[in-house]
Coordinates of N, CA, C and O and ligand atoms in Angstrom, one line a residue:
X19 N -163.2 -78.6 21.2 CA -163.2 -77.4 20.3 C -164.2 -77.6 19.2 O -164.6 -78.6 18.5
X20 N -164.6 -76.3 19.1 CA -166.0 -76.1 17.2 C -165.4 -76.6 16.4 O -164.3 -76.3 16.1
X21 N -166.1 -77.9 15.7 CA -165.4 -78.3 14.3 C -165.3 -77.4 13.6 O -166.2 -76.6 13.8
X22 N -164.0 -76.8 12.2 CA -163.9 -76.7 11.4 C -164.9 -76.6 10.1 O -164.3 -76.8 9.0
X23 N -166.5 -76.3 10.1 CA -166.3 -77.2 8.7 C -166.8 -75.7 7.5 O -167.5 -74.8 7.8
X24 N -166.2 -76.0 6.3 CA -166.0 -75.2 5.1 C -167.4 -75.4 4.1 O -168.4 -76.1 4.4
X25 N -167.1 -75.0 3.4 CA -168.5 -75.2 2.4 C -167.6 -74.4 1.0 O -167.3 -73.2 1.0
X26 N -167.3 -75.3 0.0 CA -167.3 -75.3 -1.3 C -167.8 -74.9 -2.3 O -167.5 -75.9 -3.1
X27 N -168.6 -73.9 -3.1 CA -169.7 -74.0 -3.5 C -169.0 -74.0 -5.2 O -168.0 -73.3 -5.4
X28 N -169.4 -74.7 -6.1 CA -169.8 -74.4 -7.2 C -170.6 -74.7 -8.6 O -171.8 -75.0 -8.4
X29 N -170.4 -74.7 -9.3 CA -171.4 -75.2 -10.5 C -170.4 -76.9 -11.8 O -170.8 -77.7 -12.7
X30 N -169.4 -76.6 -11.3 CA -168.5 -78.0 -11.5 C -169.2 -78.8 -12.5 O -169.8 -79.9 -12.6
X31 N -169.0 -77.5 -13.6 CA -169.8 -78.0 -15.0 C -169.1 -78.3 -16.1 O -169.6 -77.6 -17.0
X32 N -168.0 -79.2 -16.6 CA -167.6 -80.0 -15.2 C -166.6 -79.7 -14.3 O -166.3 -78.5 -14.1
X33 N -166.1 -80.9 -13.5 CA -165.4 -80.4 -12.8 C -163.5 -80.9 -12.9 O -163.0 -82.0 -13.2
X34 N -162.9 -79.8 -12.7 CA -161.6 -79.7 -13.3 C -160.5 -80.0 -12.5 O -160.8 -80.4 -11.3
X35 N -158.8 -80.0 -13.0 CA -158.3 -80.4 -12.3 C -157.6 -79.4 -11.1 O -156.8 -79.7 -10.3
X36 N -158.2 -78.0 -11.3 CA -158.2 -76.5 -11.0 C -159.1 -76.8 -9.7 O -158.8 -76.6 -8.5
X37 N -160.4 -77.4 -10.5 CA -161.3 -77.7 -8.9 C -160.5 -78.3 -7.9 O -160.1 -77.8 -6.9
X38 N -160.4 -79.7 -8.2 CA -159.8 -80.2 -7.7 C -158.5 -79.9 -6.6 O -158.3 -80.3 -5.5
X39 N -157.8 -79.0 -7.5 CA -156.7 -78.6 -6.6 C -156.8 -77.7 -5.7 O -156.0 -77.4 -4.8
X40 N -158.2 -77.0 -5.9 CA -159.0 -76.0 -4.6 C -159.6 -76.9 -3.3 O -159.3 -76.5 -2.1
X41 N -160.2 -78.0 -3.5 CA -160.4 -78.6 -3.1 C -159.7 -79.3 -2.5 O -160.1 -79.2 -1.3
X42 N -158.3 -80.3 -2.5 CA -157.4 -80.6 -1.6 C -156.9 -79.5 -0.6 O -156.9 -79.7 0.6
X43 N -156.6 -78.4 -1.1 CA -156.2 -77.1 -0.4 C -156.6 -76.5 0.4 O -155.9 -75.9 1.1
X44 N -158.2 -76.5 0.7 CA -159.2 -76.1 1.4 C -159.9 -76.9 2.5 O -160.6 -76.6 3.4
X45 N -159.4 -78.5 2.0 CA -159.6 -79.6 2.8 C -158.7 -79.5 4.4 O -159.0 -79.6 5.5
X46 N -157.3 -79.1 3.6 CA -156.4 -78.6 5.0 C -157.1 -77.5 5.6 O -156.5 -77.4 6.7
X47 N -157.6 -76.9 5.6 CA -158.3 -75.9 6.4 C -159.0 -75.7 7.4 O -159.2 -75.0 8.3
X48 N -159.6 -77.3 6.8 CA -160.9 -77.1 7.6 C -160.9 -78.6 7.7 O -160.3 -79.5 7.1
X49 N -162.1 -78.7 9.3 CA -162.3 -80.7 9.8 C -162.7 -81.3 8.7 O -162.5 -82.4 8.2
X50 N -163.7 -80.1 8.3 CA -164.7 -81.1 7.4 C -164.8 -80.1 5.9 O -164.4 -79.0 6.1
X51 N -165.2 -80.5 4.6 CA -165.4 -79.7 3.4 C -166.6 -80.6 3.1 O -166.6 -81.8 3.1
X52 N -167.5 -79.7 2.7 CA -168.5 -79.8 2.1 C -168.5 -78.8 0.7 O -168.2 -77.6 0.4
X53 N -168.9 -80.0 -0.2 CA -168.7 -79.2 -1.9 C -170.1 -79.5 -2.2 O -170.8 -80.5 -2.0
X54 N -170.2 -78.2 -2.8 CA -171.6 -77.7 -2.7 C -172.0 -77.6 -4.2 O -171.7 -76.6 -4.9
X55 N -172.8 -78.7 -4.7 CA -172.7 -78.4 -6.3 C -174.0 -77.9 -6.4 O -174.9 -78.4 -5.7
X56 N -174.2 -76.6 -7.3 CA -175.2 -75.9 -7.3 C -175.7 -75.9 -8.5 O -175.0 -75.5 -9.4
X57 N -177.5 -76.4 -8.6 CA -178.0 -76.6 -9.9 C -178.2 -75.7 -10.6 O -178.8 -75.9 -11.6
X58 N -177.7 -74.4 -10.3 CA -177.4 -73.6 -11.2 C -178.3 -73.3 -12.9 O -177.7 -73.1 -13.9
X59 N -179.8 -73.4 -12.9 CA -180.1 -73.1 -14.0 C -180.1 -72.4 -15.3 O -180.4 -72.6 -16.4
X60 N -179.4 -71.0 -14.1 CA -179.3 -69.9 -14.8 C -178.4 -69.9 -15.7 O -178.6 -69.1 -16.6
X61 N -177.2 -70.6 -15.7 CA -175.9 -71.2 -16.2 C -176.4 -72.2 -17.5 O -175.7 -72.4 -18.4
X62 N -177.5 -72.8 -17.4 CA -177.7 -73.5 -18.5 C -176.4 -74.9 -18.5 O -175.5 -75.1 -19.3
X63 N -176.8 -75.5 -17.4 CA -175.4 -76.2 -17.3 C -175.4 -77.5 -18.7 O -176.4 -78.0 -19.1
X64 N -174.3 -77.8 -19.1 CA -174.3 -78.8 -20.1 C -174.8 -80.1 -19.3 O -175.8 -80.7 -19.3
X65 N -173.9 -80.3 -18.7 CA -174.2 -82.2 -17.0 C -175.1 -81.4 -16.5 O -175.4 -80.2 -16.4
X66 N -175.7 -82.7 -16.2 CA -177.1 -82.2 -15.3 C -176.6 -82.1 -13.8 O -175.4 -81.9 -13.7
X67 N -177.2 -82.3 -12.9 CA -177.0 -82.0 -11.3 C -176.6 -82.9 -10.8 O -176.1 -82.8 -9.7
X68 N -176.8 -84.3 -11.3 CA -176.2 -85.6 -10.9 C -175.5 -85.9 -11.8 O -175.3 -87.1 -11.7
X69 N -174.9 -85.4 -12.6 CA -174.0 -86.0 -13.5 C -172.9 -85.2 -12.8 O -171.8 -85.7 -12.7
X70 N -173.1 -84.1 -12.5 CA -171.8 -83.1 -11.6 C -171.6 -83.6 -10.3 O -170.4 -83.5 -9.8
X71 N -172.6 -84.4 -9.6 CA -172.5 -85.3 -8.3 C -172.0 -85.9 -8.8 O -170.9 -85.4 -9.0
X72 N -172.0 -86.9 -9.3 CA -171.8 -88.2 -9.4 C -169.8 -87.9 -10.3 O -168.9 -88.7 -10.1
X73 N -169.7 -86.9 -11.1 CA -168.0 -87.0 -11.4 C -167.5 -86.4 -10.3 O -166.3 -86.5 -10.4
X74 N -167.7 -85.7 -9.1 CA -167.1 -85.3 -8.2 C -166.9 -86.2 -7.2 O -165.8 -86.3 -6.6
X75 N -168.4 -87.2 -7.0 CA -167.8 -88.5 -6.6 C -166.5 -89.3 -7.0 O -165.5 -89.4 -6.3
X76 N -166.7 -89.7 -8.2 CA -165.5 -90.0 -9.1 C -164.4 -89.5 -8.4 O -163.8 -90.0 -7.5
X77 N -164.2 -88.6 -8.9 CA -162.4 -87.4 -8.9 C -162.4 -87.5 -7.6 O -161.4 -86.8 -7.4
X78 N -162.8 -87.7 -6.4 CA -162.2 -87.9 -4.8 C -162.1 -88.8 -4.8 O -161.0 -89.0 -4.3
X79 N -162.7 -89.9 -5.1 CA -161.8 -91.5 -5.3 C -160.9 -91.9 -5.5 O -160.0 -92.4 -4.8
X80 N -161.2 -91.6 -7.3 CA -159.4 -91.3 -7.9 C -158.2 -90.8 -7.7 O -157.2 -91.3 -8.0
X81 N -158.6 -89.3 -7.0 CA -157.4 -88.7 -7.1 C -157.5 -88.4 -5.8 O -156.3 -88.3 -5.5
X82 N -158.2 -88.1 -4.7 CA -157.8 -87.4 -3.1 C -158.6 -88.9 -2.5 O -159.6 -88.5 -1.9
X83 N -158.5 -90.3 -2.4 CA -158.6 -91.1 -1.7 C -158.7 -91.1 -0.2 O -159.6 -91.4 0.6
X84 N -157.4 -90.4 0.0 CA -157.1 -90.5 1.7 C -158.2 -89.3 2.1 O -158.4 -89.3 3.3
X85 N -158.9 -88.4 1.3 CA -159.8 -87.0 2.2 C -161.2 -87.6 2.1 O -162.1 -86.8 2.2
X86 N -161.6 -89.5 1.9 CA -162.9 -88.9 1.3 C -164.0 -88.5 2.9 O -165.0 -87.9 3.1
X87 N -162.9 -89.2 3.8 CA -163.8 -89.1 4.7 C -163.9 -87.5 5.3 O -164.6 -87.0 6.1
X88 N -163.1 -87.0 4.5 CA -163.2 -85.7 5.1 C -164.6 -84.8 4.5 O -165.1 -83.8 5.1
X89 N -164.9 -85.2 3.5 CA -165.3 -84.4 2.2 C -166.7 -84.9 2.0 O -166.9 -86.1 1.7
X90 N -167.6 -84.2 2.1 CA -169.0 -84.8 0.9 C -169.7 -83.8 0.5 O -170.1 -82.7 0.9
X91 N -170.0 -84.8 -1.0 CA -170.6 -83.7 -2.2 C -172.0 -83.6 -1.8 O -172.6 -84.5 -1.2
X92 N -172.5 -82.7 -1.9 CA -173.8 -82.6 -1.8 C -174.4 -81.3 -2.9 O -173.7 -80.3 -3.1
X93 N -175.7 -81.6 -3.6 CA -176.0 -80.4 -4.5 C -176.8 -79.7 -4.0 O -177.2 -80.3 -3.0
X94 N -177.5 -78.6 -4.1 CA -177.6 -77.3 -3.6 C -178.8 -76.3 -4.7 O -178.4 -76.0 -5.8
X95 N -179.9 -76.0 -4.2 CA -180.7 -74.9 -4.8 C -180.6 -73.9 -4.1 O -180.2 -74.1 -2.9
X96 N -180.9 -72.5 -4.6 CA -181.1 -71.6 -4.1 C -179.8 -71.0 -3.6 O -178.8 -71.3 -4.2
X97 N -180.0 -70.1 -2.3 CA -179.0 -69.0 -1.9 C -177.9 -69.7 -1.0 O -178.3 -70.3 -0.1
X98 N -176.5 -69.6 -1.3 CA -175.3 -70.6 -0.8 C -174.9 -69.8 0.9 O -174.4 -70.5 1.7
X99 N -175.2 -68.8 1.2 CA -175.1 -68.7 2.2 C -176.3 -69.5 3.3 O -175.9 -69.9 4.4
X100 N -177.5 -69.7 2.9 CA -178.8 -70.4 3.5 C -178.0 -71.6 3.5 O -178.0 -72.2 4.6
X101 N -177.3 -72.5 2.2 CA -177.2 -73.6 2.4 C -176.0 -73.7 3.0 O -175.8 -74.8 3.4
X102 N -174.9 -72.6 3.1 CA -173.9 -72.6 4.2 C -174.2 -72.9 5.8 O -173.4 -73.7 6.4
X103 N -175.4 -72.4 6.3 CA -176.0 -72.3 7.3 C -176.7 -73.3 7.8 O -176.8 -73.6 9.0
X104 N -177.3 -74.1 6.5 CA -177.8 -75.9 7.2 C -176.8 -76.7 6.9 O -176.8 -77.9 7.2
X105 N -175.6 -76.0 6.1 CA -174.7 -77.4 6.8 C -174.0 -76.9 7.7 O -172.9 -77.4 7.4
X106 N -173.9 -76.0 8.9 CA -173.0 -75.4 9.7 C -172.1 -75.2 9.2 O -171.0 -75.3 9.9
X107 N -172.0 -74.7 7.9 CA -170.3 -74.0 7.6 C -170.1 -72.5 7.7 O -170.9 -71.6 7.4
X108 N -168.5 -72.3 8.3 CA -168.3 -71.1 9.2 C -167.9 -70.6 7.7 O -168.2 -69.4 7.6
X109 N -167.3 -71.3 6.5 CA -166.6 -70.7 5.8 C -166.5 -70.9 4.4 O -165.9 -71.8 4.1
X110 N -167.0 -70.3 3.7 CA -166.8 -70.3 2.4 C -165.8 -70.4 1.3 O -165.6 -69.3 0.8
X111 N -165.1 -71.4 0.8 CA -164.0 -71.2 0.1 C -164.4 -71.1 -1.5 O -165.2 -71.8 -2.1
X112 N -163.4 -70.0 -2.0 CA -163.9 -70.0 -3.4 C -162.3 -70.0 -4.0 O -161.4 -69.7 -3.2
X113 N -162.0 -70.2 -5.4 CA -160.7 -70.2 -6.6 C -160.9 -68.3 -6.8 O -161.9 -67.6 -7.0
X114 N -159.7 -68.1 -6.7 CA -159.5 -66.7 -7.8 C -158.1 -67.3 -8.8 O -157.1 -67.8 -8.6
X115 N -159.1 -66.8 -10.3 CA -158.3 -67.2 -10.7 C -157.6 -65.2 -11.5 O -158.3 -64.5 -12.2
X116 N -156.5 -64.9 -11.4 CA -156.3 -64.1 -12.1 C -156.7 -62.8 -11.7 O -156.8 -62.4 -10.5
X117 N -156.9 -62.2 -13.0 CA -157.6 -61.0 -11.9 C -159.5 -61.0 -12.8 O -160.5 -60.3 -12.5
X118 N -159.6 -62.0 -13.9 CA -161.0 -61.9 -13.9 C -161.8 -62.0 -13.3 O -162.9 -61.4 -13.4
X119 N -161.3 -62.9 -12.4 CA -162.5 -63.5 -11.4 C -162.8 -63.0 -10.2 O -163.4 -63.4 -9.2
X120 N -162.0 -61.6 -10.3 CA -162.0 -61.0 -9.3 C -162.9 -60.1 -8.9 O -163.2 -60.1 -7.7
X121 N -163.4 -59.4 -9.6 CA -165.0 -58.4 -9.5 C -165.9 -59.0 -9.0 O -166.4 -58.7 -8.0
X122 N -166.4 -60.4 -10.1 CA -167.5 -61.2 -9.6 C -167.3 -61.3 -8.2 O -167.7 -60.6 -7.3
X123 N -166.3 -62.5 -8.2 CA -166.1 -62.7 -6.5 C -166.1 -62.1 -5.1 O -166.5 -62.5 -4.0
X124 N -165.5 -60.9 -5.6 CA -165.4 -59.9 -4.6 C -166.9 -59.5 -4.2 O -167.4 -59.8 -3.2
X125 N -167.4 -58.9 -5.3 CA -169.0 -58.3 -5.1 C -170.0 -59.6 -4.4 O -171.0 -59.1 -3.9
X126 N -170.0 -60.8 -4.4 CA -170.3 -62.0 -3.9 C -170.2 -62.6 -2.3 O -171.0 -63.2 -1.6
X127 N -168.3 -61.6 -2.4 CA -168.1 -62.2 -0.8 C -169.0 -61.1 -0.3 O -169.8 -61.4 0.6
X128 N -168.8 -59.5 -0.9 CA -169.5 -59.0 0.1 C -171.1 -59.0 0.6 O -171.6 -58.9 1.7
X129 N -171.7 -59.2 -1.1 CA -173.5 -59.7 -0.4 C -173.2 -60.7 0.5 O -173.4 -60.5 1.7
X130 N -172.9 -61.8 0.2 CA -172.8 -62.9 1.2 C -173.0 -62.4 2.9 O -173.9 -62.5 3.7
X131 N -171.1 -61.6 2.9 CA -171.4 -61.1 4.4 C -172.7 -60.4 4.9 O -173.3 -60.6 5.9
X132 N -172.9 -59.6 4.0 CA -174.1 -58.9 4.1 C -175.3 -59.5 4.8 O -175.9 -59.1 5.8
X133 N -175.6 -60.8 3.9 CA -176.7 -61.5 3.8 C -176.6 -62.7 5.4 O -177.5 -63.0 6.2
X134 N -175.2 -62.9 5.5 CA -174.8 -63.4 6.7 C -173.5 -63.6 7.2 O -172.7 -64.4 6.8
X135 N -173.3 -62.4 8.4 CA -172.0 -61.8 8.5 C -170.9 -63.0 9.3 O -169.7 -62.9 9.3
X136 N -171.8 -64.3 10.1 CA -171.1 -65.0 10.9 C -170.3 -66.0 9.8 O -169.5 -66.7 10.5
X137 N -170.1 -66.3 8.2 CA -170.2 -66.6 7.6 C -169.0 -66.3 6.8 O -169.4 -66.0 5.6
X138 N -167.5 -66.2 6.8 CA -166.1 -65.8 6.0 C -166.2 -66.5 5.3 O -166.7 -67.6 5.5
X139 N -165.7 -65.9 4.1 CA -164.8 -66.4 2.8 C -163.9 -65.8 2.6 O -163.7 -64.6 2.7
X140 N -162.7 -67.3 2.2 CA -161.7 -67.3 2.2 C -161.1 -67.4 0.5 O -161.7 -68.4 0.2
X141 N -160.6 -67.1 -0.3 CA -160.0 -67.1 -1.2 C -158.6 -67.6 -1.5 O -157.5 -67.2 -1.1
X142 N -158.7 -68.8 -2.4 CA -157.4 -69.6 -2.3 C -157.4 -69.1 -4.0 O -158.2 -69.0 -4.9
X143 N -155.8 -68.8 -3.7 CA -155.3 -68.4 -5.4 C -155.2 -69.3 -6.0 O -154.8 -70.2 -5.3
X144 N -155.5 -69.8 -7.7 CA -155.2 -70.4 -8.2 C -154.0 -71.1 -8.5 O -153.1 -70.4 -8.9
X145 N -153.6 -72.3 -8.4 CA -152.5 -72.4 -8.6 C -151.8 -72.5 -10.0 O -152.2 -73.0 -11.0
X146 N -150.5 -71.9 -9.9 CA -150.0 -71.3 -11.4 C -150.6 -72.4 -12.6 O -151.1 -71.8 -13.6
X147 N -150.4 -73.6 -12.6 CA -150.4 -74.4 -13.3 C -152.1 -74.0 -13.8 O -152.2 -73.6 -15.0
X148 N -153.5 -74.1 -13.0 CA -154.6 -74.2 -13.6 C -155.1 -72.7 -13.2 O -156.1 -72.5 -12.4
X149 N -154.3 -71.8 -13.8 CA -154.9 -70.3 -13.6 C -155.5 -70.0 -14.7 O -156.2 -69.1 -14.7
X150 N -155.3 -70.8 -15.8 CA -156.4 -70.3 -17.0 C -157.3 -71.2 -17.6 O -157.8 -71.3 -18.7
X151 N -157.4 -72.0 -16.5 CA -158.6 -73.6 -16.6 C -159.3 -73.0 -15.7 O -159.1 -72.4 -14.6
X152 N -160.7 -73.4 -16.8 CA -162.4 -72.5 -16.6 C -163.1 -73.9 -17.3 O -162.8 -74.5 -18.3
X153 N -164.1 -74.0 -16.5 CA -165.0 -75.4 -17.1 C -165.4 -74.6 -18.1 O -165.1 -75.0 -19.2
X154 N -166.1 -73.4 -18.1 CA -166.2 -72.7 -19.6 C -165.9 -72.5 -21.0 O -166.7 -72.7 -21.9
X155 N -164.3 -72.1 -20.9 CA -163.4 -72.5 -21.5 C -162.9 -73.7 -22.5 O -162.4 -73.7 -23.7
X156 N -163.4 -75.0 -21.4 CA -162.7 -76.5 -21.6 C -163.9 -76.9 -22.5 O -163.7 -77.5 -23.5
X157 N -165.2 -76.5 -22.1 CA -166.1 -76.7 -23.1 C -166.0 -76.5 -24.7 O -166.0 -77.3 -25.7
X158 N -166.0 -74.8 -24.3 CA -165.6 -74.6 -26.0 C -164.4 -74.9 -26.9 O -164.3 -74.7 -28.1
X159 N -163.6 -75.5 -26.2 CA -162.0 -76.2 -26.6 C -162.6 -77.5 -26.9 O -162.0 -78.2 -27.7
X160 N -163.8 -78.1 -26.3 CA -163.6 -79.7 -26.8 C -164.7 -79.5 -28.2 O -164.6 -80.0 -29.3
X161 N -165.6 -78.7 -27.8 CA -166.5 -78.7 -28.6 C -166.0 -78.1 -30.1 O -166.6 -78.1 -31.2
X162 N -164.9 -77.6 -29.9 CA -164.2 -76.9 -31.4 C -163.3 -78.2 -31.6 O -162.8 -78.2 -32.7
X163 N -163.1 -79.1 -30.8 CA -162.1 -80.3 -31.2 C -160.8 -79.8 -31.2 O -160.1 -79.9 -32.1
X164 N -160.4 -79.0 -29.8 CA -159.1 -78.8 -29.0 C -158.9 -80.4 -28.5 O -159.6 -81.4 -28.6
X165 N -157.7 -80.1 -27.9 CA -157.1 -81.0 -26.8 C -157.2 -80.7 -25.0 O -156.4 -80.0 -24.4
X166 N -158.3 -81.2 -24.6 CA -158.7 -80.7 -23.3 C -158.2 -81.7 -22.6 O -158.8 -81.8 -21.5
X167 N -157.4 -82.5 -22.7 CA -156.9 -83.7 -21.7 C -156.2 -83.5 -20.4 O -156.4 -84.2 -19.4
X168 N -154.9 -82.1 -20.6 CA -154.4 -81.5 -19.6 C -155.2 -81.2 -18.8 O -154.6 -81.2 -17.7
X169 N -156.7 -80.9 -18.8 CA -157.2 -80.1 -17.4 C -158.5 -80.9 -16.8 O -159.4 -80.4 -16.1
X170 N -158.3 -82.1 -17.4 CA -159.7 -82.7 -16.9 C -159.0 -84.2 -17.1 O -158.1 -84.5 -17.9
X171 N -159.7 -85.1 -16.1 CA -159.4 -86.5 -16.0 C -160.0 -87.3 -17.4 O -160.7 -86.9 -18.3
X172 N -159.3 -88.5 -17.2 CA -159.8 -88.9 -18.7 C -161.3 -89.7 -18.7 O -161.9 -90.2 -19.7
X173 N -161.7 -89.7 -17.4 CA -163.2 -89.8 -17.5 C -164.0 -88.9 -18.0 O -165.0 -89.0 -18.7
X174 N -163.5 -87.9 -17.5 CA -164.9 -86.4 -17.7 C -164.3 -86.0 -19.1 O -165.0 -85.4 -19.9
X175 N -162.7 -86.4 -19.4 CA -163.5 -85.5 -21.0 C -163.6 -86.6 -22.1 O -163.4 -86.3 -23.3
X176 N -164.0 -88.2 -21.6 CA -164.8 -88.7 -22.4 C -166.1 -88.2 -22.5 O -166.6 -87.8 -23.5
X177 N -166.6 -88.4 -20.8 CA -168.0 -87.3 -21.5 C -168.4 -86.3 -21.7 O -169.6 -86.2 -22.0
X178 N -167.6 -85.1 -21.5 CA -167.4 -84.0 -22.2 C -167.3 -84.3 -24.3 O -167.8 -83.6 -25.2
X179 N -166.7 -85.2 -24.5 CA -166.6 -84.9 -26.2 C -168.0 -85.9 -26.5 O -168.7 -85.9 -27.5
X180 N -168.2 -86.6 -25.4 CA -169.4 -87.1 -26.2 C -170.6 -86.7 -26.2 O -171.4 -86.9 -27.0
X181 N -170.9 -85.8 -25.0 CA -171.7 -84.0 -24.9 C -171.8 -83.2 -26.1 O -172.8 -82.4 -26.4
X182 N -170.6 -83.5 -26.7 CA -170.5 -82.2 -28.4 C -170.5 -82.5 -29.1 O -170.1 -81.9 -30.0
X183 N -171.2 -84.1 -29.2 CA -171.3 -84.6 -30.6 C -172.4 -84.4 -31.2 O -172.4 -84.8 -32.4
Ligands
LIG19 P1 -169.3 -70.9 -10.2 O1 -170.5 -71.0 -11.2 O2 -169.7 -70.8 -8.8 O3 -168.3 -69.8 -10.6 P2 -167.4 -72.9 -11.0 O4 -167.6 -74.3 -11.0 O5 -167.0 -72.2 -12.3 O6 -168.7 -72.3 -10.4 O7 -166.2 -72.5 -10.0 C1 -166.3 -72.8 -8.6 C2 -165.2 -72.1 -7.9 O8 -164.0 -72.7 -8.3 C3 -165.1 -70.6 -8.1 O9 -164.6 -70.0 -6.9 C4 -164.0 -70.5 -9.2 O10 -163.3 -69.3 -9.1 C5 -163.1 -71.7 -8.7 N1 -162.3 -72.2 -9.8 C6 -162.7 -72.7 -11.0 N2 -161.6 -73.1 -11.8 C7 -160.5 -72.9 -11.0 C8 -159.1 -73.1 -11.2 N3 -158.6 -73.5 -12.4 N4 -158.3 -72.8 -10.2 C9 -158.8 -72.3 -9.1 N5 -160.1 -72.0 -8.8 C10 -160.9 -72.3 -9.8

């Protein structure tokens, strides 16, 4: 039978424990997950493109051990359906979180299909606990000298506070 395999895509600037929990979730889905970190310039990302590799490395070590074989990070320029397509992924998984993220997303899946119809996305709801964790967010909380510890491992918001100094 056709392998399974998914494609993850995001900008995991950084990456959360929200991601994370999309990411175990999506791993059942599918043979294989491919997380697709995208250099995203237009985002102005704070971590550079290996520094978002390299903690996503991290956080599947630490915390989803048993999937790593299931799972690899790989980063990504340009249009995510093209890079859907050279890694053979049938399927796109993305977080909704709420109902903000819902316009963007939606208008997204459907260029996508547009752009390439062999190509679904699937939408996994946020789970209740990280429905209002946004790397966005977690930024401007550390950088104001919140407490961002609940939503990020205590690696990434060491260097997240040492980012805002
Ligand atoms: P992008 O720039 O592609 O939106 P993000 O890294 O912000 O990149 O998010 C990647 C994906 O993860 C998106 O589908 C987003 O909705 C989802 N996501 C982000 N945070 C959460 C969370 N707390 N719970 C569930 N999904 C999330």
């Amino acid at each position: 039978m056709k392998e399974r395999i998914g494609l993850y895509p995001g900008t995991f600037d950084p990456p959360t424990r929200g991601h994370l929990d999309i990411i175990e979730r999506a791993a059942k889905l599918c043979d294989f997950l491919v997380i697709g970190v995208a250099e995203n310039r237009r985002k102005e990302p704070l971590f550079s493109l290996e520094e978002r590799v390299s903690f996503l490395k991290q956080e599947i070590q630490d915390n989803l051990p048993l999937l790593k074989d299931q799972l690899i990070i790989l980063p990504f320029s340009g249009l995510m359906v093209e890079f859907a397509v050279e890694q053979r992924a049938q399927i796109i998984f993305r977080g909704l979180r709420a109902l903000a993220d819902f316009e963007y997303e939606f208008q997204m899946a459907w260029m996508n299909t547009r752009l390439n119809g062999d190509i679904e996305t699937i939408f996994l709801m946020a789970s209740e606990r990280y429905q209002f964790v946004s790397s966005r967010l977690i930024k401007e909380i550390a950088c104001l000298g919140g407490n961002i510890h609940p939503f990020l491992s205590s690696r990434i918001a060491k260097a997240l506070l040492e980012r805002c100094q």
